[in-house]
GROMACS .gro file of C-alpha atoms in nm:
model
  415
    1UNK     CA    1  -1.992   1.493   0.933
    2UNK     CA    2  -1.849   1.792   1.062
    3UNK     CA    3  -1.502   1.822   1.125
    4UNK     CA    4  -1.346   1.833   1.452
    5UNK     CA    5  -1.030   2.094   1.397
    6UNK     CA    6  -1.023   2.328   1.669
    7UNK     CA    7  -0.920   2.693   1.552
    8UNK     CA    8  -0.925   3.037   1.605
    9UNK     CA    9  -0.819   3.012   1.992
   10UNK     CA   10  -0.444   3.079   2.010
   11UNK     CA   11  -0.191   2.917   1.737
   12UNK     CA   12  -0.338   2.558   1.767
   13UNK     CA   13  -0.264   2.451   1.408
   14UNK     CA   14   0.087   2.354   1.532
   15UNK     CA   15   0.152   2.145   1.802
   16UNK     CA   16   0.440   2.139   2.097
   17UNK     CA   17   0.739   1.896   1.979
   18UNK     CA   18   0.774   1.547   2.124
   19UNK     CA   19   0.853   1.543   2.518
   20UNK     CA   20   1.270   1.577   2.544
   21UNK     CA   21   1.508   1.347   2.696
   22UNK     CA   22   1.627   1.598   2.917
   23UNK     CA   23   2.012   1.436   2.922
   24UNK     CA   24   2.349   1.490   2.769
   25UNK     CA   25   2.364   1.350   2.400
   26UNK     CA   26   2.538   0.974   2.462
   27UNK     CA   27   2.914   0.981   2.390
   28UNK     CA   28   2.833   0.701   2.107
   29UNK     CA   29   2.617   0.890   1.943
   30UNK     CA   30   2.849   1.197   1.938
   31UNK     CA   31   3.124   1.000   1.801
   32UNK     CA   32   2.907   0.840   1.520
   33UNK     CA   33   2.751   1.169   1.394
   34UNK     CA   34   3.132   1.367   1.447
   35UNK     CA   35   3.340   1.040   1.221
   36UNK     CA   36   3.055   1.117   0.920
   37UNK     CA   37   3.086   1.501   0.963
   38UNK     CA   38   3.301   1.543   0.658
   39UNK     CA   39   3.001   1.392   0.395
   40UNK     CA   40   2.791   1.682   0.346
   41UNK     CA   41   2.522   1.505   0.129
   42UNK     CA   42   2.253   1.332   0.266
   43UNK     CA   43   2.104   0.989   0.211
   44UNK     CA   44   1.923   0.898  -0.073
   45UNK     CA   45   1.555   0.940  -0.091
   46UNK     CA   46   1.407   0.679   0.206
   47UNK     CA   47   1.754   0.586   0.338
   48UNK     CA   48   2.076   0.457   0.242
   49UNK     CA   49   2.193   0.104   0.251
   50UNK     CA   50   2.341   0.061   0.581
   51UNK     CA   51   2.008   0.246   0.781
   52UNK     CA   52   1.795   0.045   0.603
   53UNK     CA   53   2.005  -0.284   0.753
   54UNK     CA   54   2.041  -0.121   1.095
   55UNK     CA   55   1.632  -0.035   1.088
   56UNK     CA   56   1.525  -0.403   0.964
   57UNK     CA   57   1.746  -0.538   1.279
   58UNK     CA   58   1.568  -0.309   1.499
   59UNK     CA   59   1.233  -0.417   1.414
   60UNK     CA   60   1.364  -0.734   1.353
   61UNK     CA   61   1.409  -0.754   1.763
   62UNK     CA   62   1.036  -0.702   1.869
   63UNK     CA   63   0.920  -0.957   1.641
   64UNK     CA   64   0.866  -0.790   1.308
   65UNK     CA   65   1.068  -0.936   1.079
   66UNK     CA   66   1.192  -0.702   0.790
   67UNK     CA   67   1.366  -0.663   0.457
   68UNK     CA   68   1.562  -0.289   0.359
   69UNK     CA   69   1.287  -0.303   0.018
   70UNK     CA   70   0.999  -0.279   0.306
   71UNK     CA   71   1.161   0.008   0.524
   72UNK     CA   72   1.192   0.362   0.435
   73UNK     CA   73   1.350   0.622   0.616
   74UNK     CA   74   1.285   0.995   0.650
   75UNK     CA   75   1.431   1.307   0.836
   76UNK     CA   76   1.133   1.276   1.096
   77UNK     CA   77   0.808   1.072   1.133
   78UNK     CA   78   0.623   1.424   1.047
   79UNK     CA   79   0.734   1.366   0.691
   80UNK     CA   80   0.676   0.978   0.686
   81UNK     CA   81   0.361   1.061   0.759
   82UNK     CA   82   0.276   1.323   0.513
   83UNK     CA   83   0.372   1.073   0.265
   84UNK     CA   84   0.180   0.774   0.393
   85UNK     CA   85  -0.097   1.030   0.335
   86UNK     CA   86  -0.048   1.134   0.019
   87UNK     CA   87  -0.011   0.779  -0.080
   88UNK     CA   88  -0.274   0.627   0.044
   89UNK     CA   89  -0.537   0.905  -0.041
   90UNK     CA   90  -0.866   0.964   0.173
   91UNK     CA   91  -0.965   1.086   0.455
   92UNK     CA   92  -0.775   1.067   0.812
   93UNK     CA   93  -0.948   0.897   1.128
   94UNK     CA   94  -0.709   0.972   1.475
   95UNK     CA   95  -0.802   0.947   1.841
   96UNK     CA   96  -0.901   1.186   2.088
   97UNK     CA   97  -0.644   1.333   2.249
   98UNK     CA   98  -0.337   1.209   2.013
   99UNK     CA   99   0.006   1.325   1.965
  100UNK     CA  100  -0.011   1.723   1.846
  101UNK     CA  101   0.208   1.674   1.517
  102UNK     CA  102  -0.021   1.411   1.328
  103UNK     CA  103  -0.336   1.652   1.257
  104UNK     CA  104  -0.066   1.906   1.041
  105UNK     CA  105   0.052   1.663   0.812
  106UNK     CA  106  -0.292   1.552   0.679
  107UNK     CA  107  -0.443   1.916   0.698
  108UNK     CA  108  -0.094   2.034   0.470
  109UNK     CA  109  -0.240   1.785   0.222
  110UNK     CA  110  -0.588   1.926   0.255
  111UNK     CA  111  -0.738   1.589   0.350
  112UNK     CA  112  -0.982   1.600   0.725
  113UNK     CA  113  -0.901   1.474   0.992
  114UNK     CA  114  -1.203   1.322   1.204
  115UNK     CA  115  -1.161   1.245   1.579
  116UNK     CA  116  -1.236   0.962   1.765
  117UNK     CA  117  -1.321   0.925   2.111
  118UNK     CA  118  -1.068   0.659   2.300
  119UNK     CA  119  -1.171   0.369   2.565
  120UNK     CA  120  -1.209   0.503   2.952
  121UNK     CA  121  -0.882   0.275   3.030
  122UNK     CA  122  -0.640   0.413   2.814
  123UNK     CA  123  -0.529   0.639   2.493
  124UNK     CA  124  -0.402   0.629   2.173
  125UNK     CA  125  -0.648   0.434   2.002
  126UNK     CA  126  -1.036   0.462   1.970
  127UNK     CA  127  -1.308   0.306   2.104
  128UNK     CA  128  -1.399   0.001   1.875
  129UNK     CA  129  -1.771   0.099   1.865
  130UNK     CA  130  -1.714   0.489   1.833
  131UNK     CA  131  -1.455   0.370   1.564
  132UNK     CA  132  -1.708   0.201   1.324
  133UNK     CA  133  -1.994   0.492   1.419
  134UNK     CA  134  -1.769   0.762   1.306
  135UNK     CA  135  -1.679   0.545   0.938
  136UNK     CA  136  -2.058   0.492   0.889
  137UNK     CA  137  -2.125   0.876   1.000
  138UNK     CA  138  -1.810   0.991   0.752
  139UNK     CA  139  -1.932   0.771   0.456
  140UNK     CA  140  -2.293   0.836   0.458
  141UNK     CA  141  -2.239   1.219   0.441
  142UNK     CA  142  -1.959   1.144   0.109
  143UNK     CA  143  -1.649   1.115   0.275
  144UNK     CA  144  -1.386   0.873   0.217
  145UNK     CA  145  -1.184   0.735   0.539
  146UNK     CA  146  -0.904   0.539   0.451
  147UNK     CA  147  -0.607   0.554   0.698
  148UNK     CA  148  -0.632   0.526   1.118
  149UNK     CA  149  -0.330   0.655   1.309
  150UNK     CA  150  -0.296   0.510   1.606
  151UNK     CA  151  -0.007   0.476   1.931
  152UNK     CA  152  -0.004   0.152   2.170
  153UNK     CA  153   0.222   0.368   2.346
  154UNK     CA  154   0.086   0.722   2.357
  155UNK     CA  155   0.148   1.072   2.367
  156UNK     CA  156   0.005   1.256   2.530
  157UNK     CA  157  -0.174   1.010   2.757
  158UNK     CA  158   0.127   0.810   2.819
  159UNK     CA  159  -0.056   0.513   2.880
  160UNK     CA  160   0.003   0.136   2.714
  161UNK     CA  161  -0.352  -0.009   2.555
  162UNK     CA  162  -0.435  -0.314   2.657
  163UNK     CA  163  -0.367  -0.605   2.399
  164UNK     CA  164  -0.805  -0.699   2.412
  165UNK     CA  165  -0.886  -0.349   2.357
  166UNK     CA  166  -0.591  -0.328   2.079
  167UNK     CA  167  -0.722  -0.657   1.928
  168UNK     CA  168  -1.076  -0.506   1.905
  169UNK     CA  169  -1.007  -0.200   1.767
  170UNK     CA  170  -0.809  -0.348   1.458
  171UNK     CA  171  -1.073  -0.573   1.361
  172UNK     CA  172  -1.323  -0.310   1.376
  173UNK     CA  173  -1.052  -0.114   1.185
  174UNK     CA  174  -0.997  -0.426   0.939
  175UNK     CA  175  -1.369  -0.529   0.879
  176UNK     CA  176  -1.387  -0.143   0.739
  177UNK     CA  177  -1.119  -0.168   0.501
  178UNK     CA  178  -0.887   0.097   0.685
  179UNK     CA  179  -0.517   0.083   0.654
  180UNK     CA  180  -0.358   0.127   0.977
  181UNK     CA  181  -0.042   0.353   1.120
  182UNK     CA  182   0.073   0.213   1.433
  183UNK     CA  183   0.332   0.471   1.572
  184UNK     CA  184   0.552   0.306   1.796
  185UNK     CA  185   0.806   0.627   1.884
  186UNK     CA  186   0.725   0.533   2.235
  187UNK     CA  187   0.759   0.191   2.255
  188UNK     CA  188   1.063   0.120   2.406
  189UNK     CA  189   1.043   0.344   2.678
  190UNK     CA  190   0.784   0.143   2.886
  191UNK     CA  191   0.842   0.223   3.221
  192UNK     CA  192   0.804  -0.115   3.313
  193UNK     CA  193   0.868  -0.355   3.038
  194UNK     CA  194   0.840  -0.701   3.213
  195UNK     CA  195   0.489  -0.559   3.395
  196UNK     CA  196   0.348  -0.440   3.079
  197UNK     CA  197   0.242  -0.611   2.767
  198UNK     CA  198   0.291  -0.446   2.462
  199UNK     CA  199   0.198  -0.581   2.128
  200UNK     CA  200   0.186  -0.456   1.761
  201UNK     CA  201  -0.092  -0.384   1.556
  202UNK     CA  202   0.145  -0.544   1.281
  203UNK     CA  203   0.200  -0.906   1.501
  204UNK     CA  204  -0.256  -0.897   1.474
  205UNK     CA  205  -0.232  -0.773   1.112
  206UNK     CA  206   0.049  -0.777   0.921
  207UNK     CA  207  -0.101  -0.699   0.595
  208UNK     CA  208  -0.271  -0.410   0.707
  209UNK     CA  209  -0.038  -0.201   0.906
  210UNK     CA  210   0.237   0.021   0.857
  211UNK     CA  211   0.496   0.108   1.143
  212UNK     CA  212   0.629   0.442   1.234
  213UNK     CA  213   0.899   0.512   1.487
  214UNK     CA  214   1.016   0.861   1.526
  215UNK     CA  215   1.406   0.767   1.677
  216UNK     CA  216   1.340   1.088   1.881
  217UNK     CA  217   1.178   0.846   2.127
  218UNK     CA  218   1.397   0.603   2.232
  219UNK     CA  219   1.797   0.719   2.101
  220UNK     CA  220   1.813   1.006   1.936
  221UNK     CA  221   1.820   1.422   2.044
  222UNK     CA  222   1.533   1.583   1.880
  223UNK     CA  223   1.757   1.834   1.723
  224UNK     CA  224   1.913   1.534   1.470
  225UNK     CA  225   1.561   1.400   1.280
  226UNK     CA  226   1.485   1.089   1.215
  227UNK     CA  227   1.270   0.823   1.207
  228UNK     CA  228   1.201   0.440   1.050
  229UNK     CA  229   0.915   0.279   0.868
  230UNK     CA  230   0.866  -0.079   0.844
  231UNK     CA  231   0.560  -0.180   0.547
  232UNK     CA  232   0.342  -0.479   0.542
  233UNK     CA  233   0.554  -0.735   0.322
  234UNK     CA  234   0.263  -0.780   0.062
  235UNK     CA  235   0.280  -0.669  -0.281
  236UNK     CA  236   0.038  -0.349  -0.201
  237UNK     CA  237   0.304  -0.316   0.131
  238UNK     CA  238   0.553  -0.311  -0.189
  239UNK     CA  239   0.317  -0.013  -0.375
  240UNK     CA  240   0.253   0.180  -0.063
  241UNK     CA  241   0.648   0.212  -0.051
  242UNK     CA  242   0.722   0.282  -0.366
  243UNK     CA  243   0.465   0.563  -0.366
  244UNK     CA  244   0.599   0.719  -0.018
  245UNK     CA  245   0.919   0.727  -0.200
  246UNK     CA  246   0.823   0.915  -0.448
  247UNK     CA  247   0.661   1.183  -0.229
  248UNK     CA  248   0.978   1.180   0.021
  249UNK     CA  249   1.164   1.266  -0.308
  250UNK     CA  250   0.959   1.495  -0.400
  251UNK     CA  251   0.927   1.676  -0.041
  252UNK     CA  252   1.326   1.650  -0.047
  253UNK     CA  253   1.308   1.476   0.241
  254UNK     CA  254   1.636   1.306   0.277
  255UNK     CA  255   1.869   1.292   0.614
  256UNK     CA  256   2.191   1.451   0.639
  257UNK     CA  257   2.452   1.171   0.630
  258UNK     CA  258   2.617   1.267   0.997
  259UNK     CA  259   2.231   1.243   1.108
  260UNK     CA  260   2.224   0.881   0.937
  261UNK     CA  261   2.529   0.730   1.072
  262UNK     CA  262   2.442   0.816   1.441
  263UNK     CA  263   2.052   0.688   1.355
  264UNK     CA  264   2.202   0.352   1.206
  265UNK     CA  265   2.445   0.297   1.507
  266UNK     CA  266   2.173   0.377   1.710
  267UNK     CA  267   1.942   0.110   1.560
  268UNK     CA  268   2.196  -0.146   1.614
  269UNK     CA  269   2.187  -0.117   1.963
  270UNK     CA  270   2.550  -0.157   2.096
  271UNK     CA  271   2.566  -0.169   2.460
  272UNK     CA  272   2.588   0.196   2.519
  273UNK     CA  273   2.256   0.226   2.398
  274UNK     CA  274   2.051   0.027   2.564
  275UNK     CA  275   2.231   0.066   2.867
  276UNK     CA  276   2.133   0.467   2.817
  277UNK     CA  277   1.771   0.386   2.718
  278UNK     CA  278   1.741   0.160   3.003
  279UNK     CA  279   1.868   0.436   3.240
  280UNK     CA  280   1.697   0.676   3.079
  281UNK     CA  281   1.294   0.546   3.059
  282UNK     CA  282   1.401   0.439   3.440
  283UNK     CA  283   1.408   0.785   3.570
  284UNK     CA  284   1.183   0.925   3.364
  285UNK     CA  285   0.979   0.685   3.518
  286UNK     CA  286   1.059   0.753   3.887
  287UNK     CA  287   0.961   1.126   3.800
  288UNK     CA  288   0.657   1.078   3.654
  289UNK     CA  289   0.550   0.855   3.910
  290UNK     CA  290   0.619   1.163   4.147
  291UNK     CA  291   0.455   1.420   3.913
  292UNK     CA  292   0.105   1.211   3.863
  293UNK     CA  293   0.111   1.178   4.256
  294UNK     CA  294   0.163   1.523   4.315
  295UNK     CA  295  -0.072   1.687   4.058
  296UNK     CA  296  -0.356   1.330   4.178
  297UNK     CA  297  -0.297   1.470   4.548
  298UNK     CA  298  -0.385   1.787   4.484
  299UNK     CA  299  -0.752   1.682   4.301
  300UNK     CA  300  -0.664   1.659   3.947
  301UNK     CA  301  -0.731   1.311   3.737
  302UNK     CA  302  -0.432   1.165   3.556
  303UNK     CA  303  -0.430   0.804   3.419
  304UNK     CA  304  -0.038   0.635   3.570
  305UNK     CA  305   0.172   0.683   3.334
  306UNK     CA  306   0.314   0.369   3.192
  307UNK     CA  307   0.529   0.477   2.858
  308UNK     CA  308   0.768   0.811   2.774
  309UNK     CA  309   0.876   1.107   2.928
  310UNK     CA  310   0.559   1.286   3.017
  311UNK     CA  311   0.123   1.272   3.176
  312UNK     CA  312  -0.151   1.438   3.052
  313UNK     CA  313  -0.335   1.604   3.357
  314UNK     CA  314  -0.720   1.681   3.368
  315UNK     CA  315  -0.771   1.994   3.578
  316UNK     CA  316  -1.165   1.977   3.572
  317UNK     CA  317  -1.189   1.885   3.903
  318UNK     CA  318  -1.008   2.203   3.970
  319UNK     CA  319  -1.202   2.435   3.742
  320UNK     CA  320  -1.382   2.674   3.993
  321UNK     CA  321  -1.042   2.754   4.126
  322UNK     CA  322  -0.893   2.856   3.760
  323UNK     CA  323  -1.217   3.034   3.668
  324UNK     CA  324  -1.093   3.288   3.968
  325UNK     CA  325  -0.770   3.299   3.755
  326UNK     CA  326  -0.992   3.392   3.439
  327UNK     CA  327  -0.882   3.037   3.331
  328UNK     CA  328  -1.192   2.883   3.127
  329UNK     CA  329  -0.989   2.657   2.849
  330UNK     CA  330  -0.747   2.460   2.762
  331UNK     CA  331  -0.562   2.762   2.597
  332UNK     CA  332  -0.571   2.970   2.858
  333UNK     CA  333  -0.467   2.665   3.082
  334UNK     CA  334  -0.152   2.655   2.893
  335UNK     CA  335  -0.106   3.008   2.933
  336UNK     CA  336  -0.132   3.009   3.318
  337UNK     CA  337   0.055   2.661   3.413
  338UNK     CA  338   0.315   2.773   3.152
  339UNK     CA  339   0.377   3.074   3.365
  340UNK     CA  340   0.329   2.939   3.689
  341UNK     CA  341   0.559   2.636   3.655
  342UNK     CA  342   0.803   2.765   3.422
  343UNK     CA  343   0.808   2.497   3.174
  344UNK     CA  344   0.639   2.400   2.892
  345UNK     CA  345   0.229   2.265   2.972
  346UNK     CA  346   0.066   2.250   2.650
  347UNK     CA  347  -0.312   2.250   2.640
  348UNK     CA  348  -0.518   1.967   2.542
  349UNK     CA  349  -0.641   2.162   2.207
  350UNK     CA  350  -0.331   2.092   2.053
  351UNK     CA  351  -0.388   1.725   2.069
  352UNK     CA  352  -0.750   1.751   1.900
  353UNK     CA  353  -0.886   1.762   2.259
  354UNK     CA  354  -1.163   1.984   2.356
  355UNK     CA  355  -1.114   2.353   2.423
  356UNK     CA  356  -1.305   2.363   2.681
  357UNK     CA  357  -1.208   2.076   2.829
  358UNK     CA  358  -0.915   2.175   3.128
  359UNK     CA  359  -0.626   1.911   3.006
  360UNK     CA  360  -0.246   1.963   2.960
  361UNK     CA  361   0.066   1.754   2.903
  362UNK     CA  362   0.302   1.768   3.131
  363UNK     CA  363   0.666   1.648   3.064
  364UNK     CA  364   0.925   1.521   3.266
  365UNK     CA  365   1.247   1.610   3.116
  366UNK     CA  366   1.231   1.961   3.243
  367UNK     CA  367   1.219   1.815   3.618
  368UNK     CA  368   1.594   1.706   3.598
  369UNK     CA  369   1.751   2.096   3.608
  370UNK     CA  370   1.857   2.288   3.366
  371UNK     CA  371   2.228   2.242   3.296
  372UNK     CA  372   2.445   1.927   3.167
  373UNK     CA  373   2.569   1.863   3.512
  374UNK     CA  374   2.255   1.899   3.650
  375UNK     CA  375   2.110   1.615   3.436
  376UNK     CA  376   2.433   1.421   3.437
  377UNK     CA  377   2.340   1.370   3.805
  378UNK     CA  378   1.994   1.241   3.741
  379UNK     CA  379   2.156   1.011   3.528
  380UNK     CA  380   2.436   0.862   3.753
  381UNK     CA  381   2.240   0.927   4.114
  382UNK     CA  382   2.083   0.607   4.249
  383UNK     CA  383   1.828   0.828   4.417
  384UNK     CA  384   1.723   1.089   4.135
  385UNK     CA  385   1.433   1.240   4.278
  386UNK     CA  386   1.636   1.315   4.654
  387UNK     CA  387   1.847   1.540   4.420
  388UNK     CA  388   1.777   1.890   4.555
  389UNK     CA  389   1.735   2.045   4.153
  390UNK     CA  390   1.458   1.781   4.123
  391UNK     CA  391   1.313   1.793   4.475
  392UNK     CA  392   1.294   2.189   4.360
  393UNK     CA  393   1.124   2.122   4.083
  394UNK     CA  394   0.892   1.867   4.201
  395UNK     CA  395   0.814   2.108   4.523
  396UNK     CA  396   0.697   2.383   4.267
  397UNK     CA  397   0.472   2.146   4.062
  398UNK     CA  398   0.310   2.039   4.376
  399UNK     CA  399   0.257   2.332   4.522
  400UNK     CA  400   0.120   2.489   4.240
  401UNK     CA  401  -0.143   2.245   4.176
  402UNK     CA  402  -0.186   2.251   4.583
  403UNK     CA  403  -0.262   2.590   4.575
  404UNK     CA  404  -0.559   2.523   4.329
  405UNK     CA  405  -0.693   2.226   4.540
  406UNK     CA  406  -0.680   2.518   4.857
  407UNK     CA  407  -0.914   2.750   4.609
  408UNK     CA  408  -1.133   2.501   4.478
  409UNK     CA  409  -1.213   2.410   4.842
  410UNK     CA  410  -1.289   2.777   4.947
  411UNK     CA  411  -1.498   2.804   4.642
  412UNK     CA  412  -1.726   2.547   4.730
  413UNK     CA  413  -2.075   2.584   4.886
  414UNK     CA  414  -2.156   2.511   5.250
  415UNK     CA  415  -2.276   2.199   5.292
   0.00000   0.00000   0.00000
C-alpha cells in the first residue's frame, strides 16, 4: 500500500508545536520549579519517585487506576512516543488529519506511517470500516501494522468523539490485534465538561491501551517538557514498560529536576491548579466559540470546537477567491493566512491532511494580546472577548475571512 507522507511542498516533515496557553505561567508553578532550581540533575530514566506518585493520582482521578511500576515519564510525549514505537515494532496506523508531531517520531525510526480517514462527525480517530480496510490493504501487500494512535480529544480538529463511534473503532482495532495509544493531552480542557462525555479507550480496553498525556495541555508552559504514561497493568503492560525504558535511557531522555517538581505539583492538583485550568479552557472556550462563528459566517466549514485551545478551518468553500491570491494548497494557505492574520495558521499538510485540500489550524491563544498584562486581563475579565485587544483581534480574523467570502461571491457565475 502506498504510503501517505506528504513531501517535497514546503518543510512538512516537522509539524507546528501544540496550540499555547497564551497566559502568565501560574504563581504555583513558578514557585515549584524556582524551590528545585538548585538540583541540576535530572530524573532518572522514566521519572523519579515522587512524579511517578503524583502521575498515578492524576490518572487515578478519571478512573484509571495506576501503580508508579505502570507509569513512565519523559521530557515530552514526542519522546514517549518514539519509544512506544520502538518497543512495540511494526508499522504505524494514525488518522486523517491528526496532531502534526506524531508522524516524526515513527518516520525517525524508519517505520510508515499509513493514514486513515476519520468519521464525518468528528476527529481523532478513524472510521471503524476504513480502519480494518486499510489493515487488510497494509497486510496483503507485506506490511506489518501493529500500533494505532489515536486522540478522543483532538488536535487539530478539536472535537470530542463520541463514546459509540469510540467503542467501534477499538473493537475493530482489538479484533485486529493492534495495540492502541490513546493521547489524552487534551482531555481536560473540554470546553464543556458536564455537556460532553468523554471516555477512555483504556475504561473499553484496558489490556490493550496505553495512555499518553503531554502536561503541555492542561498545566504546564510548553517551554518546561513533560508528559505521563499510564500502561495496561498486564504482564505484557509490564514488558512494554520495561522496553520504553530502555529506549528513554537510551535516547537520554530524562527531565530536568526543576521541570519535575513543577510537573509533580502540577499532577496533584492543589487548588491553584484547577482553579487556573478551569479559568483557562473557559476562555479559550468563549474565543473559539467566536473564532468558528466568524471564520462559519464568512463561508468556511469548521466542526464546534469542543476540546483545547484551537479549530481547524476548511477554506474549500472559499477556494475560487484564494486561487485569485495564487493560493491552490494547503501550503500556500499557510503562507497567506500566516501573513494576513499575523499569527501562526498552519496548513492541513502538516497534520497528514491533503495538500490540496484548503485546511488550517487556527489557535486561540494568540487572540488574548500580546503582553502579560494583556493576557492577565483575559484571565481576570468576566467579559474576555469585550476586551478591546481581543475584540482587535477577533475584528481582523473576521474580516479577513470576510473579505474572501466578498471574492468568492464576485467570482461566481451569473445565475
Amino acid at each position: 500500500m502506498r504510503r501517505t507522507d506528504r513531501e517535497g511542498h514546503g518543510p512538512v516533515r516537522y509539524g507546528p508545536p501544540l496550540p499555547d496557553q497564551g497566559l502568565p505561567v501560574l504563581p504555583g508553578l513558578a514557585a515549584a520549579l524556582a524551590a528545585a532550581a538548585d538540583r541540576p540533575d535530572a530524573e532518572p530514566a522514566g521519572g523519579g519517585p515522587a512524579l511517578l506518585t503524583a502521575a498515578c493520582g492524576y490518572f487515578g482521578r478519571r478512573g484509571l487506576s495506576a501503580v508508579p511500576d505502570r507509569v513512565a515519564a519523559a521530557p515530552g510525549a514526542p519522546a514517549l512516543l518514539l519509544a512506544l514505537t520502538a518497543a512495540l515494532g511494526g508499522d504505524v496506523l494514525v488518522p486523517r488529519p491528526c496532531a502534526a508531531w506524531w508522524a516524526p517520531q515513527v518516520r525517525a525510526l524508519g517505520r510508515s506511517v499509513f493514514h486513515v480517514a476519520t468519521p464525518a462527525e468528528c476527529g481523532g480517530l478513524p472510521d471503524p470500516y476504513a480502519l480494518l480496510e486499510t489493515v487488510r490493504r497494509v497486510r496483503a501487500e507485506g506490511g506489518d501494522p501493529r500500533l494505532l494512535v489515536l486522540a478522543v480529544a483532538d488536535d487539530p480538529t478539536a472535537t470530542v468523539a463520541p463514546p459509540e463511534v469510540l467503542h467501534e473503532t477499538i473493537e475493530a482495532a482489538a479484533g485486529e490485534g493492534l495495540h492502541l495509544v490513546s493521547d489524552e493531552t487534551w482531555r481536560d480542557t473540554v470546553h464543556r465538561p458536564h455537556d460532553t462525555v468523554l471516555f477512555s479507550p483504556a475504561e473499553m480496553l484496558p489490556d490493550g491501551v496505553t495512555v499518553l498525556t503531554d502536561l503541555a495541555g492542561p498545566f504546564l508552559p510548553a517551554g518546561w517538557p513533560a508528559a505521563v504514561a499510564r500502561f495496561p497493568d498486564t504482564a505484557d503492560g509490564a514488558g512494554l514498560r520495561a522496553r520504553v525504558l530502555d529506549v528513554l535511557t537510551a535516547l537520554g531522555a530524562r527531565i530536568a529536576r526543576p521541570v519535575a517538581a513543577a510537573a509533580a505539583y502540577a499532577l496533584d492538583e492543589p487548588a491553584d491548579v484547577t482553579e487556573r485550568l478551569t479559568a483557562a479552557v473557559g476562555l479559550h472556550a468563549r474565543v473559539a466559540t467566536a473564532a468558528h462563528r466568524a471564520v462559519v459566517t464568512a463561508g468556511a466549514l469548521a466542526l464546534p470546537p469542543q476540546a483545547g485551545r484551537h479549530l481547524y478551518v476548511d477554506l474549500g468553500p472559499l477556494r475560487s477567491a484564494l486561487s485569485a491570491h495564487g493560493v491552490g494548497d494547503a501550503q500556500e494557505l499557510e503562507d497567506f493566512l500566516t501573513a494576513r492574520l499575523g499569527l501562526p495558521a498552519p496548513g492541513g499538510q502538516r497534520f497528514g491532511d491533503d495538500l490540496a485540500a484548503l485546511r488550517v489550524r487556527l489557535s486561540t491563544g494568540p487572540l488574548l494580546g500580546t503582553t502579560v498584562e494583556e493576557r492577565t486581563q483575559c484571565l481576570d475579565s468576566p467579559a474576555p472577548l469585550e476586551l478591546p485587544h481581543v475584540q482587535r483581534a477577533l475584528i481582523l480574523l473576521g474580516s479577513v475571512f470576510d473579505d474572501l467570502r466578498d471574492d468568492a461571491q464576485r467570482w461566481e457565475p451569473p445565475r
